[in-house]
Coordinates of C-alpha atoms in Angstrom, one line a residue:
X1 CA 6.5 26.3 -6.1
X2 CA 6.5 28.0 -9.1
X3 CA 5.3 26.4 -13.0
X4 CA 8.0 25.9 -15.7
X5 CA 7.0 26.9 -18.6
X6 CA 4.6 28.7 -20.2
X7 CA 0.8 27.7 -18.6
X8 CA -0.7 26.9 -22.1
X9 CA 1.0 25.9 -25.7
X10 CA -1.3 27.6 -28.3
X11 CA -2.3 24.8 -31.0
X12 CA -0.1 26.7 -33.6
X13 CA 3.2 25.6 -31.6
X14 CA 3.1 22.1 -31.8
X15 CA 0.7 21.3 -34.4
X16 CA 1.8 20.9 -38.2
X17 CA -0.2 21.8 -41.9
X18 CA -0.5 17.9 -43.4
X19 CA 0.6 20.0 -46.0
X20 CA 4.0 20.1 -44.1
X21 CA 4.3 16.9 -42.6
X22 CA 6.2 13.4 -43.9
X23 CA 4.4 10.1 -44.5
X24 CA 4.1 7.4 -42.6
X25 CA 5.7 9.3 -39.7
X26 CA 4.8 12.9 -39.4
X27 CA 6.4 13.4 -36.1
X28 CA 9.7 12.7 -34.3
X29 CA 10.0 9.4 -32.0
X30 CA 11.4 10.7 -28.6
X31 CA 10.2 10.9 -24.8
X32 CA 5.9 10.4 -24.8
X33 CA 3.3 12.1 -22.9
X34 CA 0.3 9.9 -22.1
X35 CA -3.1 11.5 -22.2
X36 CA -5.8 10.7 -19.4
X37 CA -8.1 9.7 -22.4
X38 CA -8.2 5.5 -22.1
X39 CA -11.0 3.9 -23.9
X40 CA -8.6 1.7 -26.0
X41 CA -8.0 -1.6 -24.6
X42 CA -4.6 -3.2 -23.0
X43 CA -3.1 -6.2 -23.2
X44 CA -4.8 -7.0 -19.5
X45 CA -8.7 -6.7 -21.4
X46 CA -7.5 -7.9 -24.0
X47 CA -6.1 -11.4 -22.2
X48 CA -9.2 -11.4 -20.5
X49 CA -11.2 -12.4 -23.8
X50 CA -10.1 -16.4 -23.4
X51 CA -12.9 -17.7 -21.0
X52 CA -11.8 -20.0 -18.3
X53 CA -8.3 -18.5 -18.3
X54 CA -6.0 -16.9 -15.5
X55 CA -3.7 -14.4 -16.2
X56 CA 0.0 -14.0 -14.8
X57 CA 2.1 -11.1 -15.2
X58 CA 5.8 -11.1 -14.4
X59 CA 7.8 -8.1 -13.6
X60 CA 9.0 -5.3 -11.3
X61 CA 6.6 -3.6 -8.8
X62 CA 6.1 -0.3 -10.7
X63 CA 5.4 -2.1 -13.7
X64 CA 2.5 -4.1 -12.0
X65 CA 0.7 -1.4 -10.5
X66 CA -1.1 -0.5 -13.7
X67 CA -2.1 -3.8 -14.9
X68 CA -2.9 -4.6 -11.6
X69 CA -5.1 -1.7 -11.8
X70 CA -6.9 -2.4 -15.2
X71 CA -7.8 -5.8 -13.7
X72 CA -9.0 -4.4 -10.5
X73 CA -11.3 -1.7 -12.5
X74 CA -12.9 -4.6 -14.3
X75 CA -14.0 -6.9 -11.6
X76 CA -11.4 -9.4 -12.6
X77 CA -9.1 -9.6 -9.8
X78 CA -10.0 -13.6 -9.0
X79 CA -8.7 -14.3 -12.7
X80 CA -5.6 -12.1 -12.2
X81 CA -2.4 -12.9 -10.5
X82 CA 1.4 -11.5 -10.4
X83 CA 4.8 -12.4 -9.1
X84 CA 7.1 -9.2 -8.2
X85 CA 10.7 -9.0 -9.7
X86 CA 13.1 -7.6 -7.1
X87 CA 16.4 -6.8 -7.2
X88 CA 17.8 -9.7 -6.1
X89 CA 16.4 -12.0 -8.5
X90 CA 17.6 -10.2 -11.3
X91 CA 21.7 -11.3 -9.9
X92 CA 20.8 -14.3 -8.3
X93 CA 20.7 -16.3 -11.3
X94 CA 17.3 -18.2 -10.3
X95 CA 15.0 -16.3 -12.5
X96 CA 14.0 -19.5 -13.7
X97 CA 12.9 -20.9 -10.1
X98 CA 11.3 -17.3 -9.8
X99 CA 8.8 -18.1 -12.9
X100 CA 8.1 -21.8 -11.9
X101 CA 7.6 -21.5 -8.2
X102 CA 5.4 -18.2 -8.5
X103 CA 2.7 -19.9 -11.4
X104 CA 2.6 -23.2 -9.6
X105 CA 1.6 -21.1 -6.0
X106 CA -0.7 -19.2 -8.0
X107 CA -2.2 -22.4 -9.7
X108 CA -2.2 -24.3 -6.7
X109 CA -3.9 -21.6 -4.3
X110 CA -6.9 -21.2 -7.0
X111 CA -10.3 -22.4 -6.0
X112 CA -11.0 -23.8 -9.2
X113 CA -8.2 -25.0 -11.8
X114 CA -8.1 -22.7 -15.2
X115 CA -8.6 -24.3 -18.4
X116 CA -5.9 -22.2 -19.7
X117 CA -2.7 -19.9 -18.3
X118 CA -1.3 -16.3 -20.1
X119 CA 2.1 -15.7 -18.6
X120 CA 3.4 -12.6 -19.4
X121 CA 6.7 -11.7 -18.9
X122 CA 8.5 -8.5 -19.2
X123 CA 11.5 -6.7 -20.7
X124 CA 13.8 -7.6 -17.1
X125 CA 13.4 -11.4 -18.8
X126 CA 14.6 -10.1 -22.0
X127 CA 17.9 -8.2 -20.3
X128 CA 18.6 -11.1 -18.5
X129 CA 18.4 -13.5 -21.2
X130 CA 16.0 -16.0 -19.2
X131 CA 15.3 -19.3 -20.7
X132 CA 11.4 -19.2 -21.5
X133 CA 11.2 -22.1 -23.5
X134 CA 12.5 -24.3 -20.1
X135 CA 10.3 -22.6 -18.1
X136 CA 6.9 -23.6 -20.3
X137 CA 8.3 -27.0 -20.3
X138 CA 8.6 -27.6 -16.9
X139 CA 4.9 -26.3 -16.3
X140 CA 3.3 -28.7 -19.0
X141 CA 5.0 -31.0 -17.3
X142 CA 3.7 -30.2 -14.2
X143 CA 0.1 -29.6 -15.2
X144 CA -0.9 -31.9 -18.6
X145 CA -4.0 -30.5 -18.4
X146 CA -3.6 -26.6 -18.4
X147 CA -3.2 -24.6 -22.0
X148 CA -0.1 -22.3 -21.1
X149 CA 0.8 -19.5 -23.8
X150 CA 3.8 -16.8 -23.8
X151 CA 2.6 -13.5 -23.3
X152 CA 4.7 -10.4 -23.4
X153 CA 4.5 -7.0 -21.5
X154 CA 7.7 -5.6 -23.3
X155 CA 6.7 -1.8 -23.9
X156 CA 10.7 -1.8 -25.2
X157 CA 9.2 -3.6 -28.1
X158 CA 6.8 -0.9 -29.0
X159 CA 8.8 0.5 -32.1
X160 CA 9.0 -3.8 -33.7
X161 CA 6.6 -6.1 -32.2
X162 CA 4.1 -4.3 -30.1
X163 CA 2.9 -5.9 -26.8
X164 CA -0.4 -6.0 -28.2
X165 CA -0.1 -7.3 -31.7
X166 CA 1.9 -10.3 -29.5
X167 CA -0.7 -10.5 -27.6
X168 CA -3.3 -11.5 -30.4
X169 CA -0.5 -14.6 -31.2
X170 CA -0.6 -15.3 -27.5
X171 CA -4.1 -16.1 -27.3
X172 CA -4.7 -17.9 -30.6
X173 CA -1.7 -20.1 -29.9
X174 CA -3.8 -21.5 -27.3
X175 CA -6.2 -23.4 -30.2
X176 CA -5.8 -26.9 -30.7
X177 CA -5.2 -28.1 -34.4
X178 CA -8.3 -29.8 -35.3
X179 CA -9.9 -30.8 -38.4
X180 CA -10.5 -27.9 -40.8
X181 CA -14.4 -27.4 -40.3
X182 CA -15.7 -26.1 -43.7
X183 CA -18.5 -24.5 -42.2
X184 CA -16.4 -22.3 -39.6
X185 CA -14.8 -18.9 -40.3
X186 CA -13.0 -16.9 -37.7
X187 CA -13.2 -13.1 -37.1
X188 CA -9.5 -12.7 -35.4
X189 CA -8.0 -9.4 -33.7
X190 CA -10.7 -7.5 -32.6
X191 CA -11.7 -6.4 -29.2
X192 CA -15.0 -5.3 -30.0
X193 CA -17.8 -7.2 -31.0
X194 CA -18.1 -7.3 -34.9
X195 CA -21.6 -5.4 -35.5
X196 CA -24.1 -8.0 -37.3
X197 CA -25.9 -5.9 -39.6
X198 CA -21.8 -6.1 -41.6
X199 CA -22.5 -7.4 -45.1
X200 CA -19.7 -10.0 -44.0
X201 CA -22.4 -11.8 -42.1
X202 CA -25.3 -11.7 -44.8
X203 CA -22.3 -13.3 -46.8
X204 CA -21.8 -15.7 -44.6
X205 CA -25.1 -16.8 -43.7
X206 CA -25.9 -17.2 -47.8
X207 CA -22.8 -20.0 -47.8
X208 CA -24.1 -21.3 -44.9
X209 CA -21.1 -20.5 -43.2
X210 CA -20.8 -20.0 -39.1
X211 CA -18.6 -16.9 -38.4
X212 CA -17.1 -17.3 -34.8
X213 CA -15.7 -14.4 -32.5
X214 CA -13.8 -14.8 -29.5
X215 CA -16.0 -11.7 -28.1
X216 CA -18.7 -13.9 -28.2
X217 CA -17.1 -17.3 -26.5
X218 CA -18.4 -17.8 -23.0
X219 CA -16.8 -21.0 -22.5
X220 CA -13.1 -22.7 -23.2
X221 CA -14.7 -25.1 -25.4
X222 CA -16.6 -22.3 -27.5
X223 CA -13.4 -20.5 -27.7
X224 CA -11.7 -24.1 -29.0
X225 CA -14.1 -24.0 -31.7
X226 CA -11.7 -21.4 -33.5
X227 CA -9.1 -24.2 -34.2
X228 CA -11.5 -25.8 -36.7
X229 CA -12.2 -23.2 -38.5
X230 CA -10.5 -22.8 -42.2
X231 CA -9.9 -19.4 -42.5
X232 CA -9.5 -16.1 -40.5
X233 CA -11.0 -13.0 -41.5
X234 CA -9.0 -9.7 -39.8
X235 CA -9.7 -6.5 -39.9
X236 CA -7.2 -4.8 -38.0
X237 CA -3.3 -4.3 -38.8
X238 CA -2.8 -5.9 -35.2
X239 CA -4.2 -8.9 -36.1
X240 CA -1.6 -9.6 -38.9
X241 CA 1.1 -11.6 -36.8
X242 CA -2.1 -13.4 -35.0
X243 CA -3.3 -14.0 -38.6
X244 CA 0.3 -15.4 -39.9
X245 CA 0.8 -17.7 -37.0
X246 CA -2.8 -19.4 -37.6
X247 CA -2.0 -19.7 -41.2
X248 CA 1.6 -21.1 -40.6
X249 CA 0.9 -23.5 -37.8
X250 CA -3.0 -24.8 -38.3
X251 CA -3.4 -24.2 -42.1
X252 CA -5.9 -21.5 -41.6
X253 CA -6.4 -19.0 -44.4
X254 CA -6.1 -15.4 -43.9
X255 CA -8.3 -13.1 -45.4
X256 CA -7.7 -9.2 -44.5
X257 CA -10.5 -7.1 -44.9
X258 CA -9.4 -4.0 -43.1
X259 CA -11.6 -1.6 -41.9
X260 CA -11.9 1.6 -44.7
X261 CA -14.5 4.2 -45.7
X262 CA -14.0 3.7 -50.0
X263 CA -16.9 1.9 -51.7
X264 CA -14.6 0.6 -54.3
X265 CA -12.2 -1.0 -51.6
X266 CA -15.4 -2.2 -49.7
X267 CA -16.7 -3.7 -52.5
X268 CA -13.2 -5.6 -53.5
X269 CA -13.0 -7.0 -49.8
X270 CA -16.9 -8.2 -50.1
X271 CA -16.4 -9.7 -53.7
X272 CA -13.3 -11.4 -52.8
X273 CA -14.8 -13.3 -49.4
X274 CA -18.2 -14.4 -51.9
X275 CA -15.6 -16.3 -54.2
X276 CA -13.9 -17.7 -51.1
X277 CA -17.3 -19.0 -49.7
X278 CA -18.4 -19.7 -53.2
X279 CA -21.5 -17.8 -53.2
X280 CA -22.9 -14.8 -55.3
X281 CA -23.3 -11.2 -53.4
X282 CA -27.0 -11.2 -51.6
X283 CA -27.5 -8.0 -51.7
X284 CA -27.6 -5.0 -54.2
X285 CA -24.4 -3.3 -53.6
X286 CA -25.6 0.1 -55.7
X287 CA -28.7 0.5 -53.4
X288 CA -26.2 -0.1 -50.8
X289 CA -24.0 3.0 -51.7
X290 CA -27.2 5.0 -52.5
X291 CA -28.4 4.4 -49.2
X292 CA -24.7 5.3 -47.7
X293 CA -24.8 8.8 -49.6
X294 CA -27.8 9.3 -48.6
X295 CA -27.1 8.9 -44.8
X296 CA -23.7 11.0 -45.5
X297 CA -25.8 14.0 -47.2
X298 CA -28.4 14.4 -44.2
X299 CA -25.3 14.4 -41.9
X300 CA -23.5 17.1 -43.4
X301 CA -27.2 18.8 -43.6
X302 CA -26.7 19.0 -40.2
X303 CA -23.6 20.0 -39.6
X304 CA -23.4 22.1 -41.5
X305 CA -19.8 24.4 -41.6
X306 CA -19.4 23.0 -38.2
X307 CA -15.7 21.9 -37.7
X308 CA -15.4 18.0 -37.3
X309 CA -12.0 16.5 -35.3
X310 CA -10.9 13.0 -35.9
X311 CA -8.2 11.1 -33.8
X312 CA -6.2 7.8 -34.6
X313 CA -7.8 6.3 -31.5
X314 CA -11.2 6.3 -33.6
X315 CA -10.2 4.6 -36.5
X316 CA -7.2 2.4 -38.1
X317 CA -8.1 4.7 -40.7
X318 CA -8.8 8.5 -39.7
X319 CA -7.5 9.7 -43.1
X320 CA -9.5 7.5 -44.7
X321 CA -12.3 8.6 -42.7
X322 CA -10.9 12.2 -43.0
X323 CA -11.5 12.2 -46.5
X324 CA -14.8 10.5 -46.8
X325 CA -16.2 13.2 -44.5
X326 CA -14.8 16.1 -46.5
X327 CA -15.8 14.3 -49.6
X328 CA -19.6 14.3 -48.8
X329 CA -19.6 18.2 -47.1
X330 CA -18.2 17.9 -44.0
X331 CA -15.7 20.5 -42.4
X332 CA -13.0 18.2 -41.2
X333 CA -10.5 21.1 -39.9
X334 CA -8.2 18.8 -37.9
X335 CA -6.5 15.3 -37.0
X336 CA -4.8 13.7 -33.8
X337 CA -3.0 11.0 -35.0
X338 CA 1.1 10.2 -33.7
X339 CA 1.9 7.9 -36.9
X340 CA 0.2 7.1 -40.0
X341 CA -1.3 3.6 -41.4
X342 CA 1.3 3.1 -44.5
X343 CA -1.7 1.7 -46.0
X344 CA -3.2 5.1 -46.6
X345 CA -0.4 6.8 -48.5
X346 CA -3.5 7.3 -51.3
X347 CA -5.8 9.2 -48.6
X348 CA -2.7 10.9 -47.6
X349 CA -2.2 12.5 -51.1
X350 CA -5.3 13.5 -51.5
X351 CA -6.1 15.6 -48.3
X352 CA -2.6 16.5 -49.0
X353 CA -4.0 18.2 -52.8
X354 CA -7.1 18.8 -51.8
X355 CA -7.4 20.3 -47.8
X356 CA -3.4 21.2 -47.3
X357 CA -4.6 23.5 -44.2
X358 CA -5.8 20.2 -42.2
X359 CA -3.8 20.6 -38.9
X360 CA -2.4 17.3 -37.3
X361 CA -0.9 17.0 -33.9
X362 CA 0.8 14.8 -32.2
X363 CA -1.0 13.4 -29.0
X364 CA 2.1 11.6 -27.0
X365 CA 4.2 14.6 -27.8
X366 CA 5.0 15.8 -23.8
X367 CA 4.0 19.4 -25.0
X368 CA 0.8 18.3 -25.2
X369 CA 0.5 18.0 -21.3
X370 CA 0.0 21.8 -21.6
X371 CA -1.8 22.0 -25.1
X372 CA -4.6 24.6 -24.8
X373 CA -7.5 22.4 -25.3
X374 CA -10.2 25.7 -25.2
X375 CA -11.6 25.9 -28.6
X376 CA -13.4 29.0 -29.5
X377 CA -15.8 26.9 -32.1
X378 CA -18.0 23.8 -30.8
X379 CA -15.9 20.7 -32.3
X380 CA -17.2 17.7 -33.0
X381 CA -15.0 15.1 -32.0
X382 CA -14.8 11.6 -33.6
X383 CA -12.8 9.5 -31.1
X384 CA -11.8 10.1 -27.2
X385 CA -8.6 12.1 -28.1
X386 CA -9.9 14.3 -30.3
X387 CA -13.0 15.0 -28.1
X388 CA -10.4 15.4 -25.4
X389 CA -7.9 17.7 -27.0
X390 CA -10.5 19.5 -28.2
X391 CA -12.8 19.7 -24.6
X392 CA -15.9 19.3 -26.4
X393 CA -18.9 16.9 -25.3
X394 CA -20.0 16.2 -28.6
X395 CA -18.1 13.4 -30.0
X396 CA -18.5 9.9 -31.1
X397 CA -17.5 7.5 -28.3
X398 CA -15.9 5.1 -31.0
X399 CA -12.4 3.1 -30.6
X400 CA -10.8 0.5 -33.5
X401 CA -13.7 1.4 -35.4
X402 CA -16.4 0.4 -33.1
X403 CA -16.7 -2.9 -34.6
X404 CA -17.9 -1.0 -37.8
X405 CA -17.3 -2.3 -41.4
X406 CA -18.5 -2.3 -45.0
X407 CA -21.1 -0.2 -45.9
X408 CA -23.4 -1.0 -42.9
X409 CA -20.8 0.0 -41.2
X410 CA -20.6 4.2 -43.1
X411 CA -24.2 4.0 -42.5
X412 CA -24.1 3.7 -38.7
X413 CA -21.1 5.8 -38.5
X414 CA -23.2 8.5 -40.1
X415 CA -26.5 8.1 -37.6
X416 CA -23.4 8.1 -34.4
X417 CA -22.2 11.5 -35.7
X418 CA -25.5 13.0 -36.0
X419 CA -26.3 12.2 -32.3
X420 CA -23.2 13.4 -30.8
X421 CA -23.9 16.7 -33.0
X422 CA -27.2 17.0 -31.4
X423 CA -26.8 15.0 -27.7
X424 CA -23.6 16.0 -25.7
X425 CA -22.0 13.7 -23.6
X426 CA -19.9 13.4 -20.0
X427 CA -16.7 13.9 -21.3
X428 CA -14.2 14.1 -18.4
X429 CA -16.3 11.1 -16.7
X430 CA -15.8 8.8 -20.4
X431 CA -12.9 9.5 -21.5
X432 CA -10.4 8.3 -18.0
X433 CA -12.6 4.9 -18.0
X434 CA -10.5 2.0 -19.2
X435 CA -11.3 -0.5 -22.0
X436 CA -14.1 0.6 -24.1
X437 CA -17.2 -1.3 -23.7
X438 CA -15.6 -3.7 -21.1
X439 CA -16.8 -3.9 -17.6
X440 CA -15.8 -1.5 -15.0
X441 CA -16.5 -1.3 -11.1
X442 CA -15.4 2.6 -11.3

């Protein structure tokens, strides 16, 4: 056997000047390479969140063998469950009976009976037009007392309605529409833990106001606790739809305060959730930005002219967080991002003025699979990718923004990059590990 192909791409071949690359999408859509770098969560962790629940996925053998997987890595398999799609089902017409016959089996042979049931089906049920709304029927029918909920594993959908954005809907459709409790606000759409040191909770706990998270439910009934609440705070684009539904079906308002690294849009989302909760800001938000540049200025101290890597794994925002670094003295040389958050079209001009040399490259490009990944500088890599691409072991081990937000949130940021400058880490052991944070029996 002989290789095709050249054994290394040189970073110069694939990757692009931001200079000379469109916004929102700087690089074609066509066949994807994925990386061995998984600390994002799937749709599996993700389902996994709502306590007391089992989890049923629908579809053809090859698809199964990687959620399969994720569940086995966790220590989840007694909550996991699957019914194969073959051939013959797809022509036989009794797709439906497929569906009904496989969740009651799986329900029936469980030791104890779930509290709630995530059924997701896959793109096979969309080609073969199969009557989901029937099927869900028949099951409540069958069991009154089980919450079911539509999940999708339709990567075909990627492009509109990704599987995991549905699968945010999928698990807050699963709240019951209570009474609005005025002293309840939701945190929605985040894998992560929300760190409580956030200004959002000082905020809250001056209205007297509960914030609940489903990363902290350990019970059905905590997790039902949600449908009382008023309002939704999200902080992720992929909470949107989640966010929409809530509003449109339980009267829940949303209230998006994205993750971003600009005091003035900080301070906007902070003064707009006081006037929702009706209380004045408890805290001093200038001693609050003098204590972020602060933090900012001893980290680029120590850095120094070291070149800095940041990924769109890291971040909703890595040219928003681009920018702050370069801002306050950092050398931010390059980016790994696929496409670009419209929302930061502003941060977009601005490296685009002020750094035009910033390289971006695409990581699900299939050239990548040979992208020479030996750097002859010590990068310090903020995200997985980026520590990947660039084989360093100094990075910041930090997904969807690590549950990060407001000016707490720069602060520790700031303290995580100056310990992956000065404490390496196991790269090639971190990076293949599945889900972030979650369990894992690897």
């Amino acid at each position: 056997m002989r290789r095709v192909g050249p054994p290394t791409i040189s970073p110069d071949e694939i990757g692009k000047r931001i200079a000379d690359i469109s916004f929102p999408t700087p690089f074609p859509s066509y066949l994807e390479y994925n990386p061995p770098v998984h600390g994002t969560w799937n749709i599996v962790h993700t389902g996994m969140l709502v306590p007391d629940a089992h989890i049923i996925y629908v579809c053809a053998a090859g698809c199964l063998r990687g959620v399969v997987l994720t569940a086995a890595e966790m220590g989840e398999m007694s909550r996991f469950s699957s019914i194969s799609v073959r051939e013959p089902d797809i022509v036989n017409g009794r797709m439906d009976d497929l569906i009904i016959d496989g969740v009651c089996s799986v329900i029936d042979g469980l030791a104890a009976r779930p509290r709630a049931v995530l059924i997701y089906t896959s793109c096979v049920h969309n080609f073969v037009g199969t009557d989901l709304r029937y099927i869900y029927g028949k099951l409540r029918e069958r069991y009154p007392d089980i919450d079911f909920s539509d999940g999708y594993m339709t990567p075909i959908m990627k492009k509109t309605v990704p599987p995991d954005t549905r699968t945010w809907q999928t698990i807050y459709s699963l709240l019951k529409k209570n009474d609005h409790n005025s002293k309840g606000v939701n945190i929605i759409g985040c894998d992560l833990k929300i760190d409580e040191d956030t200004q959002i909770f000082k905020i809250a706990k001056a209205a007297k106001v509960d914030l609940l998270e489903i990363t902290k439910c350990n019970t059905y009934e905590e997790f039902q606790k949600m449908g009382s609440s008023y309002a939704n705070i999200y902080m992720l684009p992929v909470a949107a739809r989640a966010a929409g539904y809530l509003e449109k079906h339980h009267g829940q308002k949303s209230l998006y305060m994205p993750v971003c690294y600009s005091y003035k849009e900080i301070n906007l989302e902070l003064d707009m959730l006081c006037r929702e909760l009706g209380v004045d800001m408890p805290f001093d938000e200038a001693s609050l930005i003098e204590e972020c540049e602060k933090e900012a200025k001893k980290t680029a101290d120590l850095l120094g002219d070291s070149p800095v890597s940041v990924d769109g794994v890291c971040s909703p925002r890595p040219l928003g967080l681009a920018r702050y670094l370069i801002e306050h003295g950092m050398n931010v040389i390059s980016l790994f991002v696929d496409g670009l958050n419209a929302e930061e079209e502003d941060d977009f001009k601005w490296l685009f003025e002020n750094r035009p040399d910033i390289m971006v490259y695409p990581t699900i490009d299939p050239k990548m699979r040979v992208f020479d990944r030996k750097r002859g500088e010590n990068v310090l890599a903020i995200g997985q990718k980026a520590a990947y691409f660039n084989s360093t072991k100094h990075f910041v081990n930090m997904i969807e923004g690590g549950g990060l937000h407001g000016y707490s949130g720069i602060i520790r940021l700031m303290e995580l990059i100056r310990d992956a400058y000065e404490n390496e880490k196991d790269t090639k052991d971190i990076v293949p590990r599945k889900g972030l944070t979650c369990m894992s029996v690897i």
